[in-house]
JSON list of C-alpha atoms in Angstrom, two decimals:
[
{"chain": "A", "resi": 7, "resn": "UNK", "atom": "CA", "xyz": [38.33, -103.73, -174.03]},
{"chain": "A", "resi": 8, "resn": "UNK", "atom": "CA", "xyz": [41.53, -105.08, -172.32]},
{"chain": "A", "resi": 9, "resn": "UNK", "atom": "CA", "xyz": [42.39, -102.69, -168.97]},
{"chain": "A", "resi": 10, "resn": "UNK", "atom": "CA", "xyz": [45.04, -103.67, -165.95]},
{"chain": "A", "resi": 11, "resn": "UNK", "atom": "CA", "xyz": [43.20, -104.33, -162.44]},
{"chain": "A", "resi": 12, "resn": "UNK", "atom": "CA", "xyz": [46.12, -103.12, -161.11]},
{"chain": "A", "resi": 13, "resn": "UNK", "atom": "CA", "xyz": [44.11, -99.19, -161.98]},
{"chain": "A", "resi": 14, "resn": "UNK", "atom": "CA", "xyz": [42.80, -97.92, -158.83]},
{"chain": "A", "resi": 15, "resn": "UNK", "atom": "CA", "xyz": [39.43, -96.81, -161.20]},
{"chain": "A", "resi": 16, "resn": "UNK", "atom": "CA", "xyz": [38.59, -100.09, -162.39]},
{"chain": "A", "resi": 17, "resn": "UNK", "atom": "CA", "xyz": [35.69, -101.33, -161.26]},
{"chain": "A", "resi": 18, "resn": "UNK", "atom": "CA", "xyz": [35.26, -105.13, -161.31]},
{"chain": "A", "resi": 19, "resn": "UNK", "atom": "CA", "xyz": [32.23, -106.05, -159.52]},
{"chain": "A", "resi": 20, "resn": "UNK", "atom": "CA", "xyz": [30.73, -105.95, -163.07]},
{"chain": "A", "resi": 21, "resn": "UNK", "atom": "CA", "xyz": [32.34, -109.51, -163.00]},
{"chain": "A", "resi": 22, "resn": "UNK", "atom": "CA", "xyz": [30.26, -112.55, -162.29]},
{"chain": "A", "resi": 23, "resn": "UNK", "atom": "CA", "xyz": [32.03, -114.67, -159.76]},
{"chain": "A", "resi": 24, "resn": "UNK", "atom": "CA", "xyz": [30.38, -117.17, -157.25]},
{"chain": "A", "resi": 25, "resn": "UNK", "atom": "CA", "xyz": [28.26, -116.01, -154.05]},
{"chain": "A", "resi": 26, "resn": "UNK", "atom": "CA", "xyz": [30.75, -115.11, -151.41]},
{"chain": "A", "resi": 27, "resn": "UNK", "atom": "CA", "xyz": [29.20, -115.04, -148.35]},
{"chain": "A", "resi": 28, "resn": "UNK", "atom": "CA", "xyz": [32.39, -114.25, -145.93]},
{"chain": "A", "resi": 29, "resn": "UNK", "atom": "CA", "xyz": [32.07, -111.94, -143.44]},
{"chain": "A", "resi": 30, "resn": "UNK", "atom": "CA", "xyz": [33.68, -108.59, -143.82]},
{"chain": "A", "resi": 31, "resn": "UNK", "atom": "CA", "xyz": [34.48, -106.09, -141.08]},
{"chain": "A", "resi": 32, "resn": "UNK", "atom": "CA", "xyz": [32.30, -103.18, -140.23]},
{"chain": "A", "resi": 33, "resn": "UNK", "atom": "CA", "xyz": [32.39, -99.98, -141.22]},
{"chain": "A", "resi": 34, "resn": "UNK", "atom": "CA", "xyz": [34.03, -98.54, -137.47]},
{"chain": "A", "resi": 35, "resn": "UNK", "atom": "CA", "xyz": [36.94, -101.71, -137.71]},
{"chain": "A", "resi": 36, "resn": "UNK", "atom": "CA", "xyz": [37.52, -101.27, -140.96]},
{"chain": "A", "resi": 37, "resn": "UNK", "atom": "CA", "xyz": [38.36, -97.44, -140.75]},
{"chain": "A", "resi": 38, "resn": "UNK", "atom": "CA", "xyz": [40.16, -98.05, -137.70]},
{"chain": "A", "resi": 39, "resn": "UNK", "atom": "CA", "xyz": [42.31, -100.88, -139.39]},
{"chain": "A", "resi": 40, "resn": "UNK", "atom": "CA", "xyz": [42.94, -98.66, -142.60]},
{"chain": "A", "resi": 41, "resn": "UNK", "atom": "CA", "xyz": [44.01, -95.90, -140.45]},
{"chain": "A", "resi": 42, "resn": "UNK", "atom": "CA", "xyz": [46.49, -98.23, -138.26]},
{"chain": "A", "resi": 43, "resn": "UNK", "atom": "CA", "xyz": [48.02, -99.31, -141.47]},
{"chain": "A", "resi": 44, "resn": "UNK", "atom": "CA", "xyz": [48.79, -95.90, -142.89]},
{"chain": "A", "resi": 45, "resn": "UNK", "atom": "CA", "xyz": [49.97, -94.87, -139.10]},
{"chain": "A", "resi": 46, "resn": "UNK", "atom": "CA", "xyz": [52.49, -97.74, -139.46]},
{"chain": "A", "resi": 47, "resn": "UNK", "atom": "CA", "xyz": [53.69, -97.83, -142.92]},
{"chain": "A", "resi": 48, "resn": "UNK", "atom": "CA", "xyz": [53.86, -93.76, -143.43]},
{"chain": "A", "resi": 49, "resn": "UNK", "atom": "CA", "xyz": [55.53, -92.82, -146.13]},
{"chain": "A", "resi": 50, "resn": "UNK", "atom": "CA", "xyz": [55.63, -96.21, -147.81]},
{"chain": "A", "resi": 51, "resn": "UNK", "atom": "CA", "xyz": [52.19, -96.37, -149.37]},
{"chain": "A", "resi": 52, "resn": "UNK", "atom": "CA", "xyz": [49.66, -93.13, -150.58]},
{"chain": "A", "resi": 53, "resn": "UNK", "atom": "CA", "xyz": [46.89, -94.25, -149.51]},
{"chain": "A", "resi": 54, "resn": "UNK", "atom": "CA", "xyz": [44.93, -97.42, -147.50]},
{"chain": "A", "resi": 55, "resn": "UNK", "atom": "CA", "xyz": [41.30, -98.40, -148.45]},
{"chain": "A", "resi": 56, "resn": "UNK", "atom": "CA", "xyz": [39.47, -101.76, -148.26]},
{"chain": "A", "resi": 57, "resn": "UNK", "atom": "CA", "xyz": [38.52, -103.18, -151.05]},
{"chain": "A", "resi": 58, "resn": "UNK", "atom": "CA", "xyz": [35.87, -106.02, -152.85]},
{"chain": "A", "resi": 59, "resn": "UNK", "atom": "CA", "xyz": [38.44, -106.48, -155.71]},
{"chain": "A", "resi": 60, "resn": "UNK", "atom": "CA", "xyz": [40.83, -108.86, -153.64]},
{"chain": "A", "resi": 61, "resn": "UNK", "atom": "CA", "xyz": [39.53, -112.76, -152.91]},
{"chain": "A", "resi": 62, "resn": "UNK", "atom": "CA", "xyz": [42.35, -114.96, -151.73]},
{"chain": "A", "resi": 63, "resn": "UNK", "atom": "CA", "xyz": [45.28, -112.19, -151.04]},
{"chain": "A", "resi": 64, "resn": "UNK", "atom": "CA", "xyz": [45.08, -110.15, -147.76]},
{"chain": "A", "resi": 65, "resn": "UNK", "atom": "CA", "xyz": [46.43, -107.22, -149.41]},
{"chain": "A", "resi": 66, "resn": "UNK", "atom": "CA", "xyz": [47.61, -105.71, -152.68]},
{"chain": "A", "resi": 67, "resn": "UNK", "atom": "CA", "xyz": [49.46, -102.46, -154.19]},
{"chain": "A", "resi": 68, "resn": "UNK", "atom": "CA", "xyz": [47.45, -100.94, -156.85]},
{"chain": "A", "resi": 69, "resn": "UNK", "atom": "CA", "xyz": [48.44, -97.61, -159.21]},
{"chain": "A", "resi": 70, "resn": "UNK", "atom": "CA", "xyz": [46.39, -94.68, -158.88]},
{"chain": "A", "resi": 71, "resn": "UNK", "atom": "CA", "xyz": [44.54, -93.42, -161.80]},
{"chain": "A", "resi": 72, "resn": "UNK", "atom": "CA", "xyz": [46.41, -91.49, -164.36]},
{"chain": "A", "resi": 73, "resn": "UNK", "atom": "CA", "xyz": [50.20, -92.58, -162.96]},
{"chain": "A", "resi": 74, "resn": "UNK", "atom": "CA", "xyz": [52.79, -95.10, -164.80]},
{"chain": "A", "resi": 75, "resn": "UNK", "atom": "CA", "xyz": [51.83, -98.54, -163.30]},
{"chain": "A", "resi": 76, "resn": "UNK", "atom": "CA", "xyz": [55.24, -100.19, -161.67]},
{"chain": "A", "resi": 77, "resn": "UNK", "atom": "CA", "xyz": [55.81, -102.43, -163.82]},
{"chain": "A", "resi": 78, "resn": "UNK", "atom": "CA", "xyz": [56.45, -100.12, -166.59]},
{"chain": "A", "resi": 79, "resn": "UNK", "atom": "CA", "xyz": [58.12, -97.67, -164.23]},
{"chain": "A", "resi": 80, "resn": "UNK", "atom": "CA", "xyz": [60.57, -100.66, -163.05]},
{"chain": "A", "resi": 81, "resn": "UNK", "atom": "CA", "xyz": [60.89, -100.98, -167.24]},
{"chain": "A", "resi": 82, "resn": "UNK", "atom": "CA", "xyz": [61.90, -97.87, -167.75]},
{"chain": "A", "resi": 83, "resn": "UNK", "atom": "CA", "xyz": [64.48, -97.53, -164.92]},
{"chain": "A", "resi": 84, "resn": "UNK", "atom": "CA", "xyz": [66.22, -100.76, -166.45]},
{"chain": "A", "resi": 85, "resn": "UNK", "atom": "CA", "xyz": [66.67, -98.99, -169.24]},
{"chain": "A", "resi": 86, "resn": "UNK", "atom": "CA", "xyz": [68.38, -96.07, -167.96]},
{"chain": "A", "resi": 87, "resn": "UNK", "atom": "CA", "xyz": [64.58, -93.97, -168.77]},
{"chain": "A", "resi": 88, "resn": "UNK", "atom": "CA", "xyz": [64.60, -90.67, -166.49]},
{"chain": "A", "resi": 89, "resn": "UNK", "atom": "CA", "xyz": [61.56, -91.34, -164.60]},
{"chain": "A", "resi": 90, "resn": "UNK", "atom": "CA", "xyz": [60.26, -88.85, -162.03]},
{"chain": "A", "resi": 91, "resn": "UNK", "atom": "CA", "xyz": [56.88, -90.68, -161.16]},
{"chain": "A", "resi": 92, "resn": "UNK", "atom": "CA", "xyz": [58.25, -92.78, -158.01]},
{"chain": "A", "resi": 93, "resn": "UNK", "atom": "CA", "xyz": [54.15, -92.37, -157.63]},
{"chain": "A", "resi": 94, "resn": "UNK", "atom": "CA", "xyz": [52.93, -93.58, -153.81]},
{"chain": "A", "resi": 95, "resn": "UNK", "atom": "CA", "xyz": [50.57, -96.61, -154.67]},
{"chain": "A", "resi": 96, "resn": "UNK", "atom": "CA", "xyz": [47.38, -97.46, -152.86]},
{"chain": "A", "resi": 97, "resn": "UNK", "atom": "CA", "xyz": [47.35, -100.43, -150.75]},
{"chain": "A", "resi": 98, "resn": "UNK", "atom": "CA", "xyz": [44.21, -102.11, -150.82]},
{"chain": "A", "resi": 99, "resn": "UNK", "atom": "CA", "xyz": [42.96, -104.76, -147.76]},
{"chain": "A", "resi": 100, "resn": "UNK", "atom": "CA", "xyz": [40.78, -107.26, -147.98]},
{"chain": "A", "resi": 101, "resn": "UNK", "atom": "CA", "xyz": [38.44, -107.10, -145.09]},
{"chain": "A", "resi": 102, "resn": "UNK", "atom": "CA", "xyz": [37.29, -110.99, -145.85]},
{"chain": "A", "resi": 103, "resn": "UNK", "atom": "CA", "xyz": [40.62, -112.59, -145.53]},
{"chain": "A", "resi": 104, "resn": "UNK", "atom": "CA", "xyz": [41.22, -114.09, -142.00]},
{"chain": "A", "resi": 105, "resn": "UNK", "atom": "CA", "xyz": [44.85, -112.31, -141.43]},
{"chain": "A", "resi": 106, "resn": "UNK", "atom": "CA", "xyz": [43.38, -109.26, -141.57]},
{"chain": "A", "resi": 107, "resn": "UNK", "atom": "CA", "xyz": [40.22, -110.17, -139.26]},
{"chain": "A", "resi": 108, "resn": "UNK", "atom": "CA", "xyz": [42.93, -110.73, -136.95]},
{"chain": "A", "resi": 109, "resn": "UNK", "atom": "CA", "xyz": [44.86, -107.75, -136.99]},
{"chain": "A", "resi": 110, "resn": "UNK", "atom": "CA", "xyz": [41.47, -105.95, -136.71]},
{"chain": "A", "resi": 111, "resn": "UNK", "atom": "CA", "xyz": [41.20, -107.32, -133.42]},
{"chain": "A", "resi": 112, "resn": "UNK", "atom": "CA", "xyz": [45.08, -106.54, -132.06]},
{"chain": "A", "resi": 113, "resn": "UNK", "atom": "CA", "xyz": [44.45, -102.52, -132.67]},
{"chain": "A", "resi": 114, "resn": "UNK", "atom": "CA", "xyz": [42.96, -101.59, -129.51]},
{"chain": "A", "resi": 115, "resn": "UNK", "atom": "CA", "xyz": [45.62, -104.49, -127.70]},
{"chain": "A", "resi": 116, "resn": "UNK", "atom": "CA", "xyz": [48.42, -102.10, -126.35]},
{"chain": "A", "resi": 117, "resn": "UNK", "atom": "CA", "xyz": [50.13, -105.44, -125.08]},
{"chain": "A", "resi": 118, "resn": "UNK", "atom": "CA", "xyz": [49.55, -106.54, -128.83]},
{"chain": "A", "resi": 119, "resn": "UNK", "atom": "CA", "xyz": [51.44, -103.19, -130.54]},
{"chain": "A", "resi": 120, "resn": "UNK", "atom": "CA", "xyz": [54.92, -104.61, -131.46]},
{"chain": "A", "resi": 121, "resn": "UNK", "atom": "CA", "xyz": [53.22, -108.26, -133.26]},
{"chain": "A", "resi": 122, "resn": "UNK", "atom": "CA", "xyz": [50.31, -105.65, -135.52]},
{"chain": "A", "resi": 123, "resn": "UNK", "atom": "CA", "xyz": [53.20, -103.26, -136.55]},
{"chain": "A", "resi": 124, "resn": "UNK", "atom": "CA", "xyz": [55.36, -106.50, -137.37]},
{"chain": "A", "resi": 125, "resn": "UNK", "atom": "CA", "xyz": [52.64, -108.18, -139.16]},
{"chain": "A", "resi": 126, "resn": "UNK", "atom": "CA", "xyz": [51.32, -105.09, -141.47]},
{"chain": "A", "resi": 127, "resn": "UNK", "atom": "CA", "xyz": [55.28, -104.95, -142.26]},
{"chain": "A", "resi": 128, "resn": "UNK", "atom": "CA", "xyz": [55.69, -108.24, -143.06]},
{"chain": "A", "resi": 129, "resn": "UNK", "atom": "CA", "xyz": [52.54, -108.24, -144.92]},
{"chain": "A", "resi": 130, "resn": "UNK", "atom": "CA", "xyz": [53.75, -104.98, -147.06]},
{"chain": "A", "resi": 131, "resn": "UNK", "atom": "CA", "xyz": [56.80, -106.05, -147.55]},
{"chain": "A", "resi": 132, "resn": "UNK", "atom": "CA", "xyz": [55.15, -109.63, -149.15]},
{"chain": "A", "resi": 133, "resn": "UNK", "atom": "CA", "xyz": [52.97, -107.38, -151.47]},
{"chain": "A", "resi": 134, "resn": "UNK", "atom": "CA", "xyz": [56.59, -106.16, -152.33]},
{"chain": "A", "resi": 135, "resn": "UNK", "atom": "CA", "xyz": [57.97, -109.26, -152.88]},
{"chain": "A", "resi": 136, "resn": "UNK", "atom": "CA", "xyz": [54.86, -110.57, -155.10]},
{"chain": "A", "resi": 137, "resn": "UNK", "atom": "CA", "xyz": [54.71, -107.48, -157.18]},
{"chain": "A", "resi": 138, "resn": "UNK", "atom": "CA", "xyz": [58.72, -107.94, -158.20]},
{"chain": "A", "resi": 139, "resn": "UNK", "atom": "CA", "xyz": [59.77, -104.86, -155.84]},
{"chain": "A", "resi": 140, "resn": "UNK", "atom": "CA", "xyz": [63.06, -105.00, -153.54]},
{"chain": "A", "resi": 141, "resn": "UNK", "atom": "CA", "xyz": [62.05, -104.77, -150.39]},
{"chain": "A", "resi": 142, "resn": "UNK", "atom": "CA", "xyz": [63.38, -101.33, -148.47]},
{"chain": "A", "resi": 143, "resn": "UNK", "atom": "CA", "xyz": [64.85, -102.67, -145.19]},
{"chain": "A", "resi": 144, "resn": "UNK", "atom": "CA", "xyz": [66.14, -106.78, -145.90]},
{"chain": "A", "resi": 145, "resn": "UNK", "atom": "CA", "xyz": [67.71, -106.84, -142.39]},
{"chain": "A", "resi": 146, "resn": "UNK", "atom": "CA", "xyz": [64.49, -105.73, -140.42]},
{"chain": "A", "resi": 147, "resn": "UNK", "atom": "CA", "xyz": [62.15, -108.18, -142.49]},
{"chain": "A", "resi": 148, "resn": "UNK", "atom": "CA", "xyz": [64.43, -111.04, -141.36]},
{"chain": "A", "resi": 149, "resn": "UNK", "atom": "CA", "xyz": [64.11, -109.92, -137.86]},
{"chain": "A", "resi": 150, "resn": "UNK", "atom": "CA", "xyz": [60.47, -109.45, -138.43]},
{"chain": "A", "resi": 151, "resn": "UNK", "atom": "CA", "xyz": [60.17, -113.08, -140.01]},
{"chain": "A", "resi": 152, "resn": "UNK", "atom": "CA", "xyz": [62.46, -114.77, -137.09]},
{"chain": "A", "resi": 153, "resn": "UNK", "atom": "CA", "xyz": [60.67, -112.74, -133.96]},
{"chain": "A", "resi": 154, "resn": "UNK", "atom": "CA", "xyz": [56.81, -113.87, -135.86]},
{"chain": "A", "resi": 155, "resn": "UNK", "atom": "CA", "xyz": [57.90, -117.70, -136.54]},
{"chain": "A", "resi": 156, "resn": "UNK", "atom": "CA", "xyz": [59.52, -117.42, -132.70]},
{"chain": "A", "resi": 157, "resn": "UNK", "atom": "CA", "xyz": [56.13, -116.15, -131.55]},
{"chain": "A", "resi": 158, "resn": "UNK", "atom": "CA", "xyz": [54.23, -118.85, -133.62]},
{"chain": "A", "resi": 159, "resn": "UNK", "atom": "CA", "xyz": [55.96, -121.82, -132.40]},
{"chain": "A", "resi": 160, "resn": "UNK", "atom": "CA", "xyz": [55.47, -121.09, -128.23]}
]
């Protein structure tokens, strides 16, 4: 049976994949971070959850169960289809990837505020990007970009 991973249902740690013995975040960070994330991007997503599914990317959109996925949504709208879905999609974070280790530890930083909400942007707007979505806001992800590369280089 062929299904799309990109289903919030399916469940792939049926797979057999190597031992991966990275450390995740605990339970208390991770619903902190998760929380942060929706407080930041609102609107923009449904839902936030960590997830096992991801192994290299720090984050990723998925569909909930039971709506259009976006690819055949964007599909549709090309072809002048009436759609009404416009469905909020779950972000999923992977709690093993480094980046967000690190914005784990910036949440209780008040000095730190302005680089997490940056970062969690720029990092949305890059699941955007990969998934073949326009971003919402061009002109504030360039400032985003230019202020992070600014604060990487000192």
């Amino acid at each position: 049976k062929i299904v799309s991973v990109m289903h919030a249902k399916d469940d792939l740690t049926k797979i057999k994949s190597e031992k991966d013995n990275t450390p995740t975040l605990d339970k208390k960070l991770s619903e902190s971070l998760t929380k942060k994330i929706k407080e930041i991007l609102g609107d923009s997503v449904g839902e936030v959850k960590m997830t096992d599914r991801l192994t290299k990317s720090p984050m990723a959109l998925i569909t909930p169960e039971g709506q259009m996925s976006m690819n055949l949504e964007r599909l549709m709208k090309a072809h002048g289809q009436q759609t009404n879905f416009n469905s909020l999609r779950i972000l999923e974070i992977n709690g093993k990837h480094p980046l967000i280790q690190k914005l784990a530890t910036l949440i209780d930083q008040k000095d730190q505020a302005d680089i997490l909400s940056d970062s969690i942007h720029m990092l949305f707007d890059e699941v955007l990007i990969a998934e073949g979505e326009p971003i919402k806001n061009p002109g504030a992800f360039s400032e985003r970009l230019t202020k992070l590369i600014l604060k990487g280089l000192q």
